[in-house]
């Protein structure tokens, strides 16, 4: 069995900054883990892309990143990329890959009304993967879905310290609530890693009596489990964030990433 060196990082991958919501709880469990956080700004937003495009783009880009940073494990911290490309990535790369899929199972355990809302990107909510999760874990329950690209833009803006339009958040919640049966939703799955960045705004728009859940803590536990017994550095060192180059979308200021333990920005 291959034993990774202490300095071998965990690679996090997302289209943008949403994967930081998975990095946060992982850092809490593995505080000295070396981190590379990769954001495909040249491809953002993934929610607007076709399955074919993402099934080709994500494994190719991850392949480049793996070659460059030699991680011990890669986390696709993006529901859109995971629901479309996880199997392709696993087939193409020879290292453990952790994916991020909508937290429909815990939502089904939590709901009392039997009506669950799934808020994701437009690409995620149309995936057969979501049909499969609903059939396996929420059988007999109603799963309503809505895709909101505005929340992705809003989450990116918030992290940069820019204002967010409250109407965008209201519209996202209304997109679920206004569907038949939507008034009975008591659990909303945040099925895009960007959305927990807007937790407070979504909480306020959803109103009382609706739980918001996401899969980040479970993914962090999975990463800790898969790396159990491996060697880590004795002290924490700042992580690297790497962005694919985009003229329209330059990397955020380092200060926005510093709370997540990122100390340097690179572009590729
Ligand atoms: N953060 C991504 C997800 O979890 C997608 C955001 C986007 O690029 O549209 O689905």
mmCIF file of C-alpha atoms and ligand atoms in Angstrom:
data_model
loop_
_atom_site.group_PDB
_atom_site.id
_atom_site.type_symbol
_atom_site.label_atom_id
_atom_site.label_comp_id
_atom_site.label_asym_id
_atom_site.label_seq_id
_atom_site.Cartn_x
_atom_site.Cartn_y
_atom_site.Cartn_z
ATOM 1 C CA UNK A 1 0.000 0.000 0.000
ATOM 2 C CA UNK A 2 1.244 3.500 -0.864
ATOM 3 C CA UNK A 3 1.917 5.575 2.276
ATOM 4 C CA UNK A 4 1.699 9.311 1.550
ATOM 5 C CA UNK A 5 4.435 11.644 2.812
ATOM 6 C CA UNK A 6 3.478 14.024 5.638
ATOM 7 C CA UNK A 7 3.576 17.013 3.285
ATOM 8 C CA UNK A 8 1.260 15.426 0.667
ATOM 9 C CA UNK A 9 -1.800 17.704 0.542
ATOM 10 C CA UNK A 10 -5.514 17.147 0.356
ATOM 11 C CA UNK A 11 -6.777 18.693 -2.881
ATOM 12 C CA UNK A 12 -10.166 20.414 -2.795
ATOM 13 C CA UNK A 13 -11.815 21.176 -6.118
ATOM 14 C CA UNK A 14 -14.785 23.358 -7.026
ATOM 15 C CA UNK A 15 -15.814 25.696 -9.815
ATOM 16 C CA UNK A 16 -15.386 28.597 -7.395
ATOM 17 C CA UNK A 17 -15.317 29.374 -3.687
ATOM 18 C CA UNK A 18 -18.162 27.064 -2.603
ATOM 19 C CA UNK A 19 -15.800 24.240 -1.726
ATOM 20 C CA UNK A 20 -14.499 26.372 1.140
ATOM 21 C CA UNK A 21 -17.639 25.265 2.994
ATOM 22 C CA UNK A 22 -16.243 21.719 2.857
ATOM 23 C CA UNK A 23 -12.676 22.808 3.607
ATOM 24 C CA UNK A 24 -13.810 24.529 6.836
ATOM 25 C CA UNK A 25 -15.084 21.405 8.668
ATOM 26 C CA UNK A 26 -12.184 19.344 7.259
ATOM 27 C CA UNK A 27 -9.668 21.782 8.770
ATOM 28 C CA UNK A 28 -11.454 21.408 12.104
ATOM 29 C CA UNK A 29 -10.912 17.630 12.039
ATOM 30 C CA UNK A 30 -7.416 17.622 10.457
ATOM 31 C CA UNK A 31 -5.876 20.925 11.542
ATOM 32 C CA UNK A 32 -2.335 20.326 10.232
ATOM 33 C CA UNK A 33 -3.349 18.785 6.897
ATOM 34 C CA UNK A 34 -1.598 20.555 4.006
ATOM 35 C CA UNK A 35 -4.277 22.018 1.711
ATOM 36 C CA UNK A 36 -4.497 22.910 -1.950
ATOM 37 C CA UNK A 37 -7.813 24.538 -2.849
ATOM 38 C CA UNK A 38 -8.503 24.646 -6.583
ATOM 39 C CA UNK A 39 -11.236 26.781 -8.179
ATOM 40 C CA UNK A 40 -12.049 26.532 -11.875
ATOM 41 C CA UNK A 41 -12.825 30.220 -12.375
ATOM 42 C CA UNK A 42 -12.407 29.815 -16.130
ATOM 43 C CA UNK A 43 -15.316 27.358 -16.037
ATOM 44 C CA UNK A 44 -17.556 29.036 -13.427
ATOM 45 C CA UNK A 45 -20.535 28.587 -13.243
ATOM 46 C CA UNK A 46 -20.726 24.829 -13.700
ATOM 47 C CA UNK A 47 -24.486 24.938 -13.174
ATOM 48 C CA UNK A 48 -24.905 26.401 -16.673
ATOM 49 C CA UNK A 49 -22.761 23.783 -18.418
ATOM 50 C CA UNK A 50 -23.862 20.604 -20.163
ATOM 51 C CA UNK A 51 -23.181 17.139 -18.782
ATOM 52 C CA UNK A 52 -20.906 16.406 -21.765
ATOM 53 C CA UNK A 53 -18.816 19.496 -21.135
ATOM 54 C CA UNK A 54 -18.355 18.770 -17.437
ATOM 55 C CA UNK A 55 -17.746 15.055 -17.928
ATOM 56 C CA UNK A 56 -14.772 16.010 -20.115
ATOM 57 C CA UNK A 57 -13.564 19.148 -18.322
ATOM 58 C CA UNK A 58 -13.512 17.998 -14.690
ATOM 59 C CA UNK A 59 -11.389 14.822 -15.072
ATOM 60 C CA UNK A 60 -8.941 16.635 -17.384
ATOM 61 C CA UNK A 61 -8.454 19.531 -14.999
ATOM 62 C CA UNK A 62 -8.218 17.294 -11.937
ATOM 63 C CA UNK A 63 -5.617 15.241 -13.785
ATOM 64 C CA UNK A 64 -3.475 18.369 -14.264
ATOM 65 C CA UNK A 65 -3.896 19.365 -10.634
ATOM 66 C CA UNK A 66 -3.019 15.915 -9.354
ATOM 67 C CA UNK A 67 0.120 15.866 -11.464
ATOM 68 C CA UNK A 68 1.142 19.286 -10.225
ATOM 69 C CA UNK A 69 0.374 18.976 -6.489
ATOM 70 C CA UNK A 70 0.625 15.207 -5.909
ATOM 71 C CA UNK A 71 -2.208 15.081 -3.356
ATOM 72 C CA UNK A 72 -2.894 12.084 -1.131
ATOM 73 C CA UNK A 73 -6.639 12.458 -1.750
ATOM 74 C CA UNK A 74 -8.875 14.711 -3.846
ATOM 75 C CA UNK A 75 -12.253 16.087 -2.826
ATOM 76 C CA UNK A 76 -14.692 17.194 -5.498
ATOM 77 C CA UNK A 77 -16.262 19.846 -3.282
ATOM 78 C CA UNK A 78 -18.970 20.574 -5.822
ATOM 79 C CA UNK A 79 -22.331 18.853 -6.210
ATOM 80 C CA UNK A 80 -22.597 19.693 -9.906
ATOM 81 C CA UNK A 81 -19.198 18.204 -10.777
ATOM 82 C CA UNK A 82 -19.757 15.201 -8.498
ATOM 83 C CA UNK A 83 -23.217 14.245 -9.716
ATOM 84 C CA UNK A 84 -21.992 14.405 -13.328
ATOM 85 C CA UNK A 85 -18.303 13.509 -13.337
ATOM 86 C CA UNK A 86 -17.432 11.530 -10.179
ATOM 87 C CA UNK A 87 -17.371 8.168 -11.957
ATOM 88 C CA UNK A 88 -15.280 9.592 -14.828
ATOM 89 C CA UNK A 89 -12.773 11.083 -12.382
ATOM 90 C CA UNK A 90 -12.483 7.845 -10.422
ATOM 91 C CA UNK A 91 -11.915 5.927 -13.642
ATOM 92 C CA UNK A 92 -9.227 8.362 -14.814
ATOM 93 C CA UNK A 93 -7.213 8.943 -11.638
ATOM 94 C CA UNK A 94 -5.400 6.611 -9.326
ATOM 95 C CA UNK A 95 -6.002 8.153 -5.904
ATOM 96 C CA UNK A 96 -8.910 8.257 -3.455
ATOM 97 C CA UNK A 97 -11.618 10.667 -4.630
ATOM 98 C CA UNK A 98 -14.312 11.942 -2.291
ATOM 99 C CA UNK A 99 -17.421 13.380 -3.941
ATOM 100 C CA UNK A 100 -20.168 15.695 -2.732
ATOM 101 C CA UNK A 101 -23.745 14.648 -3.341
ATOM 102 C CA UNK A 102 -27.015 16.215 -2.192
ATOM 103 C CA UNK A 103 -27.784 15.339 1.450
ATOM 104 C CA UNK A 104 -31.146 13.743 0.596
ATOM 105 C CA UNK A 105 -30.635 10.802 2.964
ATOM 106 C CA UNK A 106 -30.308 12.883 6.173
ATOM 107 C CA UNK A 107 -33.112 15.149 4.920
ATOM 108 C CA UNK A 108 -35.420 12.146 4.546
ATOM 109 C CA UNK A 109 -34.594 11.090 8.105
ATOM 110 C CA UNK A 110 -35.328 14.576 9.407
ATOM 111 C CA UNK A 111 -38.550 15.544 7.628
ATOM 112 C CA UNK A 112 -41.806 15.285 9.555
ATOM 113 C CA UNK A 113 -44.097 16.517 6.779
ATOM 114 C CA UNK A 114 -42.548 14.200 4.161
ATOM 115 C CA UNK A 115 -41.785 17.113 1.815
ATOM 116 C CA UNK A 116 -38.133 17.954 1.161
ATOM 117 C CA UNK A 117 -36.759 20.835 -0.896
ATOM 118 C CA UNK A 118 -33.527 20.464 -2.844
ATOM 119 C CA UNK A 119 -31.823 23.708 -3.785
ATOM 120 C CA UNK A 120 -28.910 23.279 -6.174
ATOM 121 C CA UNK A 121 -27.578 24.479 -9.489
ATOM 122 C CA UNK A 122 -29.708 24.040 -12.593
ATOM 123 C CA UNK A 123 -27.388 21.237 -13.703
ATOM 124 C CA UNK A 124 -27.509 19.363 -10.386
ATOM 125 C CA UNK A 125 -31.278 19.387 -9.971
ATOM 126 C CA UNK A 126 -31.840 17.802 -13.389
ATOM 127 C CA UNK A 127 -29.406 14.898 -12.810
ATOM 128 C CA UNK A 128 -30.633 11.273 -12.756
ATOM 129 C CA UNK A 129 -28.231 10.948 -9.797
ATOM 130 C CA UNK A 130 -30.739 13.013 -7.789
ATOM 131 C CA UNK A 131 -33.601 10.747 -8.951
ATOM 132 C CA UNK A 132 -31.593 7.743 -7.727
ATOM 133 C CA UNK A 133 -30.854 9.319 -4.337
ATOM 134 C CA UNK A 134 -34.540 10.226 -3.950
ATOM 135 C CA UNK A 135 -35.693 6.708 -4.901
ATOM 136 C CA UNK A 136 -33.173 5.037 -2.581
ATOM 137 C CA UNK A 137 -33.400 7.249 0.478
ATOM 138 C CA UNK A 138 -36.632 9.251 0.243
ATOM 139 C CA UNK A 139 -39.014 6.630 -1.054
ATOM 140 C CA UNK A 140 -42.613 7.661 -0.360
ATOM 141 C CA UNK A 141 -41.584 11.253 0.330
ATOM 142 C CA UNK A 142 -41.937 14.248 -1.958
ATOM 143 C CA UNK A 143 -38.684 15.761 -3.192
ATOM 144 C CA UNK A 144 -39.094 19.188 -4.810
ATOM 145 C CA UNK A 145 -36.130 20.719 -6.630
ATOM 146 C CA UNK A 146 -35.102 24.152 -7.753
ATOM 147 C CA UNK A 147 -31.969 25.384 -9.518
ATOM 148 C CA UNK A 148 -30.660 28.821 -8.573
ATOM 149 C CA UNK A 149 -27.680 30.299 -10.446
ATOM 150 C CA UNK A 150 -28.249 33.597 -8.602
ATOM 151 C CA UNK A 151 -27.211 32.063 -5.295
ATOM 152 C CA UNK A 152 -23.850 31.003 -6.788
ATOM 153 C CA UNK A 153 -23.160 34.575 -7.905
ATOM 154 C CA UNK A 154 -24.405 35.867 -4.551
ATOM 155 C CA UNK A 155 -22.134 33.537 -2.561
ATOM 156 C CA UNK A 156 -19.084 34.558 -4.615
ATOM 157 C CA UNK A 157 -19.975 38.231 -4.058
ATOM 158 C CA UNK A 158 -20.474 37.791 -0.322
ATOM 159 C CA UNK A 159 -17.067 36.195 0.130
ATOM 160 C CA UNK A 160 -15.476 39.132 -1.662
ATOM 161 C CA UNK A 161 -17.245 41.482 0.732
ATOM 162 C CA UNK A 162 -19.696 42.731 -1.906
ATOM 163 C CA UNK A 163 -23.425 43.226 -1.223
ATOM 164 C CA UNK A 164 -25.964 40.551 -2.164
ATOM 165 C CA UNK A 165 -29.407 41.294 -3.530
ATOM 166 C CA UNK A 166 -31.945 39.926 -0.988
ATOM 167 C CA UNK A 167 -34.446 39.418 -3.867
ATOM 168 C CA UNK A 168 -32.156 36.713 -5.293
ATOM 169 C CA UNK A 169 -32.342 34.741 -2.049
ATOM 170 C CA UNK A 170 -36.103 35.281 -1.769
ATOM 171 C CA UNK A 171 -36.570 34.049 -5.344
ATOM 172 C CA UNK A 172 -34.566 30.895 -4.651
ATOM 173 C CA UNK A 173 -36.768 29.983 -1.676
ATOM 174 C CA UNK A 174 -39.926 30.896 -3.606
ATOM 175 C CA UNK A 175 -38.770 28.570 -6.399
ATOM 176 C CA UNK A 176 -39.319 25.698 -3.967
ATOM 177 C CA UNK A 177 -42.200 27.036 -1.928
ATOM 178 C CA UNK A 178 -44.339 27.981 -4.939
ATOM 179 C CA UNK A 179 -44.363 24.442 -6.341
ATOM 180 C CA UNK A 180 -47.386 22.234 -5.547
ATOM 181 C CA UNK A 181 -46.856 20.952 -1.992
ATOM 182 C CA UNK A 182 -44.038 23.463 -1.442
ATOM 183 C CA UNK A 183 -45.796 25.034 1.543
ATOM 184 C CA UNK A 184 -45.248 21.743 3.423
ATOM 185 C CA UNK A 185 -41.443 21.701 3.008
ATOM 186 C CA UNK A 186 -39.792 21.399 6.414
ATOM 187 C CA UNK A 187 -36.238 20.530 5.293
ATOM 188 C CA UNK A 188 -34.216 22.191 2.535
ATOM 189 C CA UNK A 189 -31.080 20.472 1.259
ATOM 190 C CA UNK A 190 -28.410 22.966 0.254
ATOM 191 C CA UNK A 191 -27.227 20.884 -2.688
ATOM 192 C CA UNK A 192 -24.547 23.269 -3.910
ATOM 193 C CA UNK A 193 -21.432 23.905 -1.864
ATOM 194 C CA UNK A 194 -21.743 27.654 -2.498
ATOM 195 C CA UNK A 195 -25.071 27.911 -0.698
ATOM 196 C CA UNK A 196 -23.947 27.457 2.938
ATOM 197 C CA UNK A 197 -21.955 30.684 2.395
ATOM 198 C CA UNK A 198 -25.424 32.314 2.321
ATOM 199 C CA UNK A 199 -26.749 30.350 5.268
ATOM 200 C CA UNK A 200 -27.927 33.379 7.251
ATOM 201 C CA UNK A 201 -29.668 34.939 4.252
ATOM 202 C CA UNK A 202 -31.356 31.633 3.314
ATOM 203 C CA UNK A 203 -32.323 31.048 6.950
ATOM 204 C CA UNK A 204 -34.047 34.437 7.088
ATOM 205 C CA UNK A 205 -35.828 33.914 3.739
ATOM 206 C CA UNK A 206 -37.000 30.371 4.576
ATOM 207 C CA UNK A 207 -38.498 31.486 7.891
ATOM 208 C CA UNK A 208 -38.931 29.418 11.058
ATOM 209 C CA UNK A 209 -39.801 25.741 11.011
ATOM 210 C CA UNK A 210 -37.609 24.850 8.021
ATOM 211 C CA UNK A 211 -34.281 23.103 8.618
ATOM 212 C CA UNK A 212 -31.407 23.800 6.214
ATOM 213 C CA UNK A 213 -28.948 20.969 5.813
ATOM 214 C CA UNK A 214 -25.831 20.255 3.788
ATOM 215 C CA UNK A 215 -23.320 17.433 3.541
ATOM 216 C CA UNK A 216 -20.110 19.235 4.539
ATOM 217 C CA UNK A 217 -19.648 17.733 8.017
ATOM 218 C CA UNK A 218 -20.220 14.222 6.653
ATOM 219 C CA UNK A 219 -17.664 14.771 3.881
ATOM 220 C CA UNK A 220 -15.106 16.007 6.416
ATOM 221 C CA UNK A 221 -15.650 12.831 8.469
ATOM 222 C CA UNK A 222 -15.244 10.725 5.328
ATOM 223 C CA UNK A 223 -11.926 12.446 4.518
ATOM 224 C CA UNK A 224 -10.709 11.897 8.100
ATOM 225 C CA UNK A 225 -11.741 8.238 7.880
ATOM 226 C CA UNK A 226 -9.987 7.640 4.547
ATOM 227 C CA UNK A 227 -6.759 9.220 5.811
ATOM 228 C CA UNK A 228 -6.824 7.579 9.237
ATOM 229 C CA UNK A 229 -3.367 6.380 10.324
ATOM 230 C CA UNK A 230 -1.575 8.583 7.779
ATOM 231 C CA UNK A 231 1.214 10.932 8.811
ATOM 232 C CA UNK A 232 0.573 14.683 8.958
ATOM 233 C CA UNK A 233 2.931 17.606 9.629
ATOM 234 C CA UNK A 234 3.333 18.574 13.319
ATOM 235 C CA UNK A 235 2.172 22.119 12.724
ATOM 236 C CA UNK A 236 -0.346 23.801 10.484
ATOM 237 C CA UNK A 237 1.031 25.546 7.418
ATOM 238 C CA UNK A 238 -0.958 27.934 5.227
ATOM 239 C CA UNK A 239 -2.724 26.360 2.276
ATOM 240 C CA UNK A 240 -2.514 27.317 -1.398
ATOM 241 C CA UNK A 241 -5.489 28.401 -3.503
ATOM 242 C CA UNK A 242 -5.132 27.859 -7.235
ATOM 243 C CA UNK A 243 -7.455 29.448 -9.794
ATOM 244 C CA UNK A 244 -7.791 28.659 -13.476
ATOM 245 C CA UNK A 245 -7.089 31.901 -15.337
ATOM 246 C CA UNK A 246 -10.109 33.962 -16.352
ATOM 247 C CA UNK A 247 -10.066 37.595 -17.528
ATOM 248 C CA UNK A 248 -13.691 38.090 -16.444
ATOM 249 C CA UNK A 249 -13.236 36.572 -13.038
ATOM 250 C CA UNK A 250 -9.962 37.384 -11.260
ATOM 251 C CA UNK A 251 -9.116 35.589 -7.982
ATOM 252 C CA UNK A 252 -10.528 37.159 -4.809
ATOM 253 C CA UNK A 253 -8.273 39.090 -2.425
ATOM 254 C CA UNK A 254 -6.184 36.822 -0.208
ATOM 255 C CA UNK A 255 -7.885 38.345 2.865
ATOM 256 C CA UNK A 256 -11.155 36.648 1.801
ATOM 257 C CA UNK A 257 -9.468 33.242 1.877
ATOM 258 C CA UNK A 258 -7.278 33.743 4.954
ATOM 259 C CA UNK A 259 -10.058 32.681 7.398
ATOM 260 C CA UNK A 260 -9.919 29.267 5.689
ATOM 261 C CA UNK A 261 -6.186 28.943 6.333
ATOM 262 C CA UNK A 262 -5.146 29.916 2.783
ATOM 263 C CA UNK A 263 -1.865 31.832 2.621
ATOM 264 C CA UNK A 264 -1.059 32.027 -1.101
ATOM 265 C CA UNK A 265 -2.850 32.334 -4.440
ATOM 266 C CA UNK A 266 -1.649 30.853 -7.734
ATOM 267 C CA UNK A 267 -3.194 30.861 -11.188
ATOM 268 C CA UNK A 268 -2.843 28.168 -13.819
HETATM 269 N N1 LIG B 1 -20.343 24.817 -6.059
HETATM 270 C C1 LIG B 1 -20.953 24.123 -7.115
HETATM 271 C C2 LIG B 1 -21.888 23.011 -6.625
HETATM 272 O O1 LIG B 1 -21.766 22.549 -5.523
HETATM 273 C C3 LIG B 1 -21.461 24.761 -8.344
HETATM 274 C C4 LIG B 1 -21.499 26.211 -8.580
HETATM 275 C C5 LIG B 1 -21.498 26.519 -10.080
HETATM 276 O O2 LIG B 1 -20.386 26.577 -10.609
HETATM 277 O O3 LIG B 1 -22.564 26.653 -10.709
HETATM 278 O O4 LIG B 1 -22.727 22.564 -7.356
#
